[in-house]
PDB file of C-alpha atoms in Angstrom:
ATOM      1  CA  UNK A1454     111.255  95.399  69.210  1.00  0.00           C
ATOM      2  CA  UNK A1455     107.934  94.064  67.948  1.00  0.00           C
ATOM      3  CA  UNK A1456     108.309  90.781  69.860  1.00  0.00           C
ATOM      4  CA  UNK A1457     109.319  92.620  73.051  1.00  0.00           C
ATOM      5  CA  UNK A1458     106.306  94.892  72.608  1.00  0.00           C
ATOM      6  CA  UNK A1459     104.044  91.837  72.283  1.00  0.00           C
ATOM      7  CA  UNK A1460     105.604  90.275  75.378  1.00  0.00           C
ATOM      8  CA  UNK A1461     105.018  93.484  77.291  1.00  0.00           C
ATOM      9  CA  UNK A1462     101.394  93.632  76.122  1.00  0.00           C
ATOM     10  CA  UNK A1463     100.914  89.988  77.087  1.00  0.00           C
ATOM     11  CA  UNK A1464     102.442  90.611  80.521  1.00  0.00           C
ATOM     12  CA  UNK A1465     100.234  93.641  80.978  1.00  0.00           C
ATOM     13  CA  UNK A1466      97.119  91.651  80.064  1.00  0.00           C
ATOM     14  CA  UNK A1467      98.134  88.879  82.485  1.00  0.00           C
ATOM     15  CA  UNK A1468      98.684  91.374  85.275  1.00  0.00           C
ATOM     16  CA  UNK A1469      95.336  93.044  84.564  1.00  0.00           C
ATOM     17  CA  UNK A1470      93.569  89.688  84.799  1.00  0.00           C
ATOM     18  CA  UNK A1471      95.455  88.820  87.985  1.00  0.00           C
ATOM     19  CA  UNK A1472      94.558  92.132  89.619  1.00  0.00           C
ATOM     20  CA  UNK A1473      90.933  91.879  88.500  1.00  0.00           C
ATOM     21  CA  UNK A1474      90.666  88.410  90.009  1.00  0.00           C
ATOM     22  CA  UNK A1475      92.467  89.389  93.211  1.00  0.00           C
ATOM     23  CA  UNK A1476      90.473  92.545  93.902  1.00  0.00           C
ATOM     24  CA  UNK A1477      87.185  90.944  92.887  1.00  0.00           C
ATOM     25  CA  UNK A1478      87.797  88.147  95.387  1.00  0.00           C
ATOM     26  CA  UNK A1479      88.755  90.668  98.070  1.00  0.00           C
ATOM     27  CA  UNK A1480      85.626  92.659  97.321  1.00  0.00           C
ATOM     28  CA  UNK A1481      83.536  89.531  97.704  1.00  0.00           C
ATOM     29  CA  UNK A1482      85.310  88.483 100.905  1.00  0.00           C
ATOM     30  CA  UNK A1483      85.582  91.791 102.780  1.00  0.00           C
ATOM     31  CA  UNK A1484      81.896  92.098 103.782  1.00  0.00           C
ATOM     32  CA  UNK A1485      82.120  88.690 105.482  1.00  0.00           C
ATOM     33  CA  UNK A1486      85.302  89.300 107.483  1.00  0.00           C
ATOM     34  CA  UNK A1487      83.445  90.840 110.460  1.00  0.00           C
ATOM     35  CA  UNK A1488      81.167  87.786 110.516  1.00  0.00           C
ATOM     36  CA  UNK A1489      84.235  85.543 110.433  1.00  0.00           C
ATOM     37  CA  UNK A1490      85.911  87.503 113.248  1.00  0.00           C
ATOM     38  CA  UNK A1491      82.691  87.275 115.279  1.00  0.00           C
ATOM     39  CA  UNK A1492      82.580  83.501 114.712  1.00  0.00           C
ATOM     40  CA  UNK A1493      86.055  83.353 116.251  1.00  0.00           C
ATOM     41  CA  UNK A1494      84.579  84.844 119.423  1.00  0.00           C
ATOM     42  CA  UNK A1495      85.964  88.371 119.155  1.00  0.00           C
ATOM     43  CA  UNK A1496      83.893  91.204 120.638  1.00  0.00           C
ATOM     44  CA  UNK A1497      82.571  94.094 118.553  1.00  0.00           C
ATOM     45  CA  UNK A1498      85.352  96.450 119.653  1.00  0.00           C
ATOM     46  CA  UNK A1499      88.013  94.023 118.384  1.00  0.00           C
ATOM     47  CA  UNK A1500      86.136  93.521 115.134  1.00  0.00           C
ATOM     48  CA  UNK A1501      85.949  97.303 114.712  1.00  0.00           C
ATOM     49  CA  UNK A1502      89.684  97.575 115.359  1.00  0.00           C
ATOM     50  CA  UNK A1503      90.413  94.867 112.795  1.00  0.00           C
ATOM     51  CA  UNK A1504      88.172  96.631 110.286  1.00  0.00           C
ATOM     52  CA  UNK A1505      89.951  99.945 110.836  1.00  0.00           C
ATOM     53  CA  UNK A1506      93.511  98.635 110.504  1.00  0.00           C
ATOM     54  CA  UNK A1507      93.452  98.180 106.723  1.00  0.00           C
ATOM     55  CA  UNK A1508      92.009 101.546 105.607  1.00  0.00           C
ATOM     56  CA  UNK A1509      94.106 103.530 108.089  1.00  0.00           C
ATOM     57  CA  UNK A1510      97.294 101.684 107.179  1.00  0.00           C
ATOM     58  CA  UNK A1511      96.617 101.996 103.462  1.00  0.00           C
ATOM     59  CA  UNK A1512      95.956 105.724 103.830  1.00  0.00           C
ATOM     60  CA  UNK A1513      99.287 106.232 105.596  1.00  0.00           C
ATOM     61  CA  UNK A1514     101.472 103.825 103.619  1.00  0.00           C
ATOM     62  CA  UNK A1515     100.317 104.321 100.006  1.00  0.00           C
ATOM     63  CA  UNK A1516     102.319 107.552  99.544  1.00  0.00           C
ATOM     64  CA  UNK A1517     105.441 105.786 100.841  1.00  0.00           C
ATOM     65  CA  UNK A1518     105.096 103.046  98.219  1.00  0.00           C
ATOM     66  CA  UNK A1519     104.630 105.726  95.560  1.00  0.00           C
ATOM     67  CA  UNK A1520     107.796 107.517  96.628  1.00  0.00           C
ATOM     68  CA  UNK A1521     109.785 104.275  96.776  1.00  0.00           C
ATOM     69  CA  UNK A1522     108.648 103.134  93.356  1.00  0.00           C
ATOM     70  CA  UNK A1523     109.336 106.545  91.812  1.00  0.00           C
ATOM     71  CA  UNK A1524     112.812 106.743  93.322  1.00  0.00           C
ATOM     72  CA  UNK A1525     113.764 103.168  92.489  1.00  0.00           C
ATOM     73  CA  UNK A1526     112.529 103.524  88.897  1.00  0.00           C
ATOM     74  CA  UNK A1527     111.500  99.877  89.099  1.00  0.00           C
ATOM     75  CA  UNK A1528     107.754 100.095  89.552  1.00  0.00           C
ATOM     76  CA  UNK A1529     106.947  96.691  88.091  1.00  0.00           C
ATOM     77  CA  UNK A1530     109.244  94.788  90.469  1.00  0.00           C
ATOM     78  CA  UNK A1531     107.885  96.642  93.491  1.00  0.00           C
ATOM     79  CA  UNK A1532     104.331  96.030  92.327  1.00  0.00           C
ATOM     80  CA  UNK A1533     104.969  92.316  91.873  1.00  0.00           C
ATOM     81  CA  UNK A1534     106.774  91.959  95.215  1.00  0.00           C
ATOM     82  CA  UNK A1535     104.087  93.768  97.186  1.00  0.00           C
ATOM     83  CA  UNK A1536     101.293  91.925  95.389  1.00  0.00           C
ATOM     84  CA  UNK A1537     102.667  88.456  96.126  1.00  0.00           C
ATOM     85  CA  UNK A1538     103.631  89.373  99.699  1.00  0.00           C
ATOM     86  CA  UNK A1539     100.209  90.888 100.368  1.00  0.00           C
ATOM     87  CA  UNK A1540      98.514  87.801  98.968  1.00  0.00           C
ATOM     88  CA  UNK A1541     100.532  85.598 101.342  1.00  0.00           C
ATOM     89  CA  UNK A1542      99.551  87.709 104.348  1.00  0.00           C
ATOM     90  CA  UNK A1543      95.904  87.710 103.237  1.00  0.00           C
ATOM     91  CA  UNK A1544      96.008  83.919 103.223  1.00  0.00           C
ATOM     92  CA  UNK A1545      97.699  83.845 106.642  1.00  0.00           C
ATOM     93  CA  UNK A1546      94.812  85.748 108.250  1.00  0.00           C
ATOM     94  CA  UNK A1547      92.832  82.521 108.560  1.00  0.00           C
ATOM     95  CA  UNK A1548      95.625  80.536 110.212  1.00  0.00           C
ATOM     96  CA  UNK A1549      95.160  81.723 113.808  1.00  0.00           C
ATOM     97  CA  UNK A1550      92.304  83.250 115.795  1.00  0.00           C
ATOM     98  CA  UNK A1551      94.384  85.296 118.270  1.00  0.00           C
ATOM     99  CA  UNK A1552      93.533  88.996 118.140  1.00  0.00           C
ATOM    100  CA  UNK A1553      97.203  90.038 118.155  1.00  0.00           C
ATOM    101  CA  UNK A1554      97.957  87.641 115.306  1.00  0.00           C
ATOM    102  CA  UNK A1555      94.989  88.910 113.301  1.00  0.00           C
ATOM    103  CA  UNK A1556      95.975  92.546 113.829  1.00  0.00           C
ATOM    104  CA  UNK A1557      99.556  91.790 112.769  1.00  0.00           C
ATOM    105  CA  UNK A1558      98.584  89.895 109.620  1.00  0.00           C
ATOM    106  CA  UNK A1559      95.889  92.395 108.594  1.00  0.00           C
ATOM    107  CA  UNK A1560      98.392  95.217 109.165  1.00  0.00           C
ATOM    108  CA  UNK A1561     101.147  93.463 107.174  1.00  0.00           C
ATOM    109  CA  UNK A1562      98.751  92.724 104.318  1.00  0.00           C
ATOM    110  CA  UNK A1563      97.578  96.346 104.344  1.00  0.00           C
ATOM    111  CA  UNK A1564     101.144  97.700 104.278  1.00  0.00           C
ATOM    112  CA  UNK A1565     101.947  95.561 101.272  1.00  0.00           C
ATOM    113  CA  UNK A1566      98.588  96.105  99.587  1.00  0.00           C
ATOM    114  CA  UNK A1567      98.667  99.907  99.843  1.00  0.00           C
TER     115      UNK A1567
END
């Protein structure tokens, strides 16, 4: 049990470092997203809509993820799946400048990041 406890502690430390890195990079990037959206030629109303998608979606979806993880009794797997999926959608945001595409990818990332 001692070696499994060490493995669990090591996994926990790795996940903490991963989350710290991920959220620190998001925190550094988020203030510049409106500037990026403006550079793509989107008007202020579209930029405002894109900025509102993530907090609204997160507010609505976070309780659902909590319920699902509690009922499945497999919190770690759900956390890993949503983390990796959210990361993929975050990276996809820069692949296309269409407003509909941006809304869809920001929404998908927010659902998985909630």
